[in-house]
Amino acid sequence: MNMNKGIEEIIKNLGDIFGSKNFGDKIVLVTGGAGFLGSWICEVLVEQGANVICLDNLVSGLNSNISHLMDKDNFKFIQHDITQPIFFDERIDVVMHLASRASPFEFEKFPIQILKANTLGIWGGL
Ligand SMILES: NC(=O)c1ccc[n+]([C@@H]2O[C@H](COP(=O)([O-])OP(=O)(O)OC[C@H]3O[C@@H](n4cnc5c(N)ncnc54)[C@H](O)[C@@H]3O)[C@@H](O)[C@H]2O)c1
């Protein structure tokens, strides 16, 4: 799959989730947004005009994955651990939960943190 085809696929799948390909009025929280998958999703959503809140504690993600989005009006980065509660002033339309270490080597090293990111992390994002 080439890059454009991959991006088209992300837009199609997000459109199916949102029930529309008009993302302009949507506020989307992407947890783990500085990671490999999350940063791609942030990029596509920003390009499609959604208002993106990228939340990440940068344990395995990188600032450089999102540095090119930092000056966009429809992109906001919050450094935060999603296993801790967080409250937002704005309404959130969609939460895309990608915040979790993903490497099988990390599963052995950080089992509790990974478990918390995928349990408390979902709760904290709501
Ligand atoms: N990469 C793949 O091929 C793949 C395939 C299937 C499923 N997944 C799943 O998708 C998710 C993301 O994978 P990835 O490859 O982008 O991993 P990644 O490590 O690149 O991204 C995960 C992001 O979550 C952040 N994070 C971790 N714990 C956090 C916490 N408590 N609070 C806030 N941020 C936190 C990390 O800093 C990182 O930026 C994982 O759940 C992974 O298991 C990935």
mmCIF file with all atom_site columns, C-alpha atoms and ligand atoms in Angstrom, residues 32 34-38 55-61 80-83 98-102 117, ligand 1:
data_model
loop_
_atom_site.group_PDB
_atom_site.id
_atom_site.type_symbol
_atom_site.label_atom_id
_atom_site.label_alt_id
_atom_site.label_comp_id
_atom_site.label_asym_id
_atom_site.label_entity_id
_atom_site.label_seq_id
_atom_site.pdbx_PDB_ins_code
_atom_site.Cartn_x
_atom_site.Cartn_y
_atom_site.Cartn_z
_atom_site.occupancy
_atom_site.B_iso_or_equiv
_atom_site.pdbx_formal_charge
_atom_site.auth_seq_id
_atom_site.auth_comp_id
_atom_site.auth_asym_id
_atom_site.auth_atom_id
_atom_site.pdbx_PDB_model_num
ATOM   1  C CA  . GLY A 1 32  ? -0.987 8.548  22.232 1.00 0.00 ? 32  GLY A CA  1
ATOM   2  C CA  . ALA A 1 34  ? 2.752  11.532 19.441 1.00 0.00 ? 34  ALA A CA  1
ATOM   3  C CA  . GLY A 1 35  ? 3.251  7.832  18.757 1.00 0.00 ? 35  GLY A CA  1
ATOM   4  C CA  . PHE A 1 36  ? 3.617  5.981  15.477 1.00 0.00 ? 36  PHE A CA  1
ATOM   5  C CA  . LEU A 1 37  ? -0.068 5.396  14.679 1.00 0.00 ? 37  LEU A CA  1
ATOM   6  C CA  . GLY A 1 38  ? -1.456 8.335  16.672 1.00 0.00 ? 38  GLY A CA  1
ATOM   7  C CA  . LEU A 1 55  ? -2.550 13.944 24.393 1.00 0.00 ? 55  LEU A CA  1
ATOM   8  C CA  . ASP A 1 56  ? 0.640  12.048 25.140 1.00 0.00 ? 56  ASP A CA  1
ATOM   9  C CA  . ASN A 1 57  ? 3.054  11.588 28.027 1.00 0.00 ? 57  ASN A CA  1
ATOM   10 C CA  . LEU A 1 58  ? 5.910  10.903 25.572 1.00 0.00 ? 58  LEU A CA  1
ATOM   11 C CA  . VAL A 1 59  ? 7.028  7.631  27.219 1.00 0.00 ? 59  VAL A CA  1
ATOM   12 C CA  . SER A 1 60  ? 7.552  6.082  23.798 1.00 0.00 ? 60  SER A CA  1
ATOM   13 C CA  . GLY A 1 61  ? 6.262  8.831  21.491 1.00 0.00 ? 61  GLY A CA  1
ATOM   14 C CA  . HIS A 1 80  ? -0.309 14.182 30.215 1.00 0.00 ? 80  HIS A CA  1
ATOM   15 C CA  . ASP A 1 81  ? -0.468 10.607 31.488 1.00 0.00 ? 81  ASP A CA  1
ATOM   16 C CA  . ILE A 1 82  ? -3.915 9.313  30.489 1.00 0.00 ? 82  ILE A CA  1
ATOM   17 C CA  . THR A 1 83  ? -4.028 6.972  33.503 1.00 0.00 ? 83  THR A CA  1
ATOM   18 C CA  . LEU A 1 98  ? -3.821 4.966  20.965 1.00 0.00 ? 98  LEU A CA  1
ATOM   19 C CA  . ALA A 1 99  ? -1.990 5.645  24.228 1.00 0.00 ? 99  ALA A CA  1
ATOM   20 C CA  . SER A 1 100 ? -0.127 2.468  25.060 1.00 0.00 ? 100 SER A CA  1
ATOM   21 C CA  . ARG A 1 101 ? 3.377  1.220  24.641 1.00 0.00 ? 101 ARG A CA  1
ATOM   22 C CA  . ALA A 1 102 ? 3.181  -1.148 21.690 1.00 0.00 ? 102 ALA A CA  1
ATOM   23 C CA  . ALA A 1 117 ? -3.066 2.693  29.917 1.00 0.00 ? 117 ALA A CA  1
HETATM 24 N N1  . LIG B 2 .   ? 2.041  -0.258 15.453 1.00 0.00 ? 1   LIG B N1  1
HETATM 25 C C1  . LIG B 2 .   ? 1.276  -1.273 15.071 1.00 0.00 ? 1   LIG B C1  1
HETATM 26 O O1  . LIG B 2 .   ? 1.535  -1.950 14.039 1.00 0.00 ? 1   LIG B O1  1
HETATM 27 C C2  . LIG B 2 .   ? 0.055  -1.648 15.863 1.00 0.00 ? 1   LIG B C2  1
HETATM 28 C C3  . LIG B 2 .   ? -0.765 -2.697 15.403 1.00 0.00 ? 1   LIG B C3  1
HETATM 29 C C4  . LIG B 2 .   ? -1.916 -3.027 16.108 1.00 0.00 ? 1   LIG B C4  1
HETATM 30 C C5  . LIG B 2 .   ? -2.225 -2.329 17.274 1.00 0.00 ? 1   LIG B C5  1
HETATM 31 N N2  . LIG B 2 .   ? -1.405 -1.335 17.707 1.00 0.00 ? 1   LIG B N2  1
HETATM 32 C C6  . LIG B 2 .   ? -1.799 -0.656 18.949 1.00 0.00 ? 1   LIG B C6  1
HETATM 33 O O2  . LIG B 2 .   ? -1.961 0.744  18.677 1.00 0.00 ? 1   LIG B O2  1
HETATM 34 C C7  . LIG B 2 .   ? -1.551 1.492  19.829 1.00 0.00 ? 1   LIG B C7  1
HETATM 35 C C8  . LIG B 2 .   ? -0.460 2.500  19.425 1.00 0.00 ? 1   LIG B C8  1
HETATM 36 O O3  . LIG B 2 .   ? 0.629  1.802  18.841 1.00 0.00 ? 1   LIG B O3  1
HETATM 37 P P1  . LIG B 2 .   ? 1.888  2.572  18.236 1.00 0.00 ? 1   LIG B P1  1
HETATM 38 O O4  . LIG B 2 .   ? 2.591  1.634  17.343 1.00 0.00 ? 1   LIG B O4  1
HETATM 39 O O5  . LIG B 2 .   ? 1.463  3.903  17.702 1.00 0.00 ? 1   LIG B O5  1
HETATM 40 O O6  . LIG B 2 .   ? 2.775  2.753  19.555 1.00 0.00 ? 1   LIG B O6  1
HETATM 41 P P2  . LIG B 2 .   ? 3.696  3.981  20.003 1.00 0.00 ? 1   LIG B P2  1
HETATM 42 O O7  . LIG B 2 .   ? 4.510  3.532  21.156 1.00 0.00 ? 1   LIG B O7  1
HETATM 43 O O8  . LIG B 2 .   ? 4.404  4.566  18.844 1.00 0.00 ? 1   LIG B O8  1
HETATM 44 O O9  . LIG B 2 .   ? 2.585  5.022  20.476 1.00 0.00 ? 1   LIG B O9  1
HETATM 45 C C9  . LIG B 2 .   ? 1.962  4.945  21.719 1.00 0.00 ? 1   LIG B C9  1
HETATM 46 C C10 . LIG B 2 .   ? 1.904  6.349  22.268 1.00 0.00 ? 1   LIG B C10 1
HETATM 47 O O10 . LIG B 2 .   ? 1.207  6.341  23.507 1.00 0.00 ? 1   LIG B O10 1
HETATM 48 C C11 . LIG B 2 .   ? 1.917  7.157  24.426 1.00 0.00 ? 1   LIG B C11 1
HETATM 49 N N3  . LIG B 2 .   ? 1.565  6.679  25.767 1.00 0.00 ? 1   LIG B N3  1
HETATM 50 C C12 . LIG B 2 .   ? 1.816  5.464  26.323 1.00 0.00 ? 1   LIG B C12 1
HETATM 51 N N4  . LIG B 2 .   ? 1.302  5.395  27.557 1.00 0.00 ? 1   LIG B N4  1
HETATM 52 C C13 . LIG B 2 .   ? 0.687  6.597  27.769 1.00 0.00 ? 1   LIG B C13 1
HETATM 53 C C14 . LIG B 2 .   ? -0.035 7.148  28.867 1.00 0.00 ? 1   LIG B C14 1
HETATM 54 N N5  . LIG B 2 .   ? -0.225 6.461  30.007 1.00 0.00 ? 1   LIG B N5  1
HETATM 55 N N6  . LIG B 2 .   ? -0.541 8.403  28.761 1.00 0.00 ? 1   LIG B N6  1
HETATM 56 C C15 . LIG B 2 .   ? -0.366 9.114  27.630 1.00 0.00 ? 1   LIG B C15 1
HETATM 57 N N7  . LIG B 2 .   ? 0.319  8.661  26.550 1.00 0.00 ? 1   LIG B N7  1
HETATM 58 C C16 . LIG B 2 .   ? 0.848  7.416  26.628 1.00 0.00 ? 1   LIG B C16 1
HETATM 59 C C17 . LIG B 2 .   ? 3.379  6.986  24.071 1.00 0.00 ? 1   LIG B C17 1
HETATM 60 O O11 . LIG B 2 .   ? 4.211  8.046  24.527 1.00 0.00 ? 1   LIG B O11 1
HETATM 61 C C18 . LIG B 2 .   ? 3.304  6.942  22.545 1.00 0.00 ? 1   LIG B C18 1
HETATM 62 O O12 . LIG B 2 .   ? 3.374  8.228  21.971 1.00 0.00 ? 1   LIG B O12 1
HETATM 63 C C19 . LIG B 2 .   ? -1.080 0.464  20.867 1.00 0.00 ? 1   LIG B C19 1
HETATM 64 O O13 . LIG B 2 .   ? -2.161 0.135  21.719 1.00 0.00 ? 1   LIG B O13 1
HETATM 65 C C20 . LIG B 2 .   ? -0.714 -0.720 20.009 1.00 0.00 ? 1   LIG B C20 1
HETATM 66 O O14 . LIG B 2 .   ? -0.775 -1.949 20.758 1.00 0.00 ? 1   LIG B O14 1
HETATM 67 C C21 . LIG B 2 .   ? -0.299 -0.985 17.033 1.00 0.00 ? 1   LIG B C21 1
#
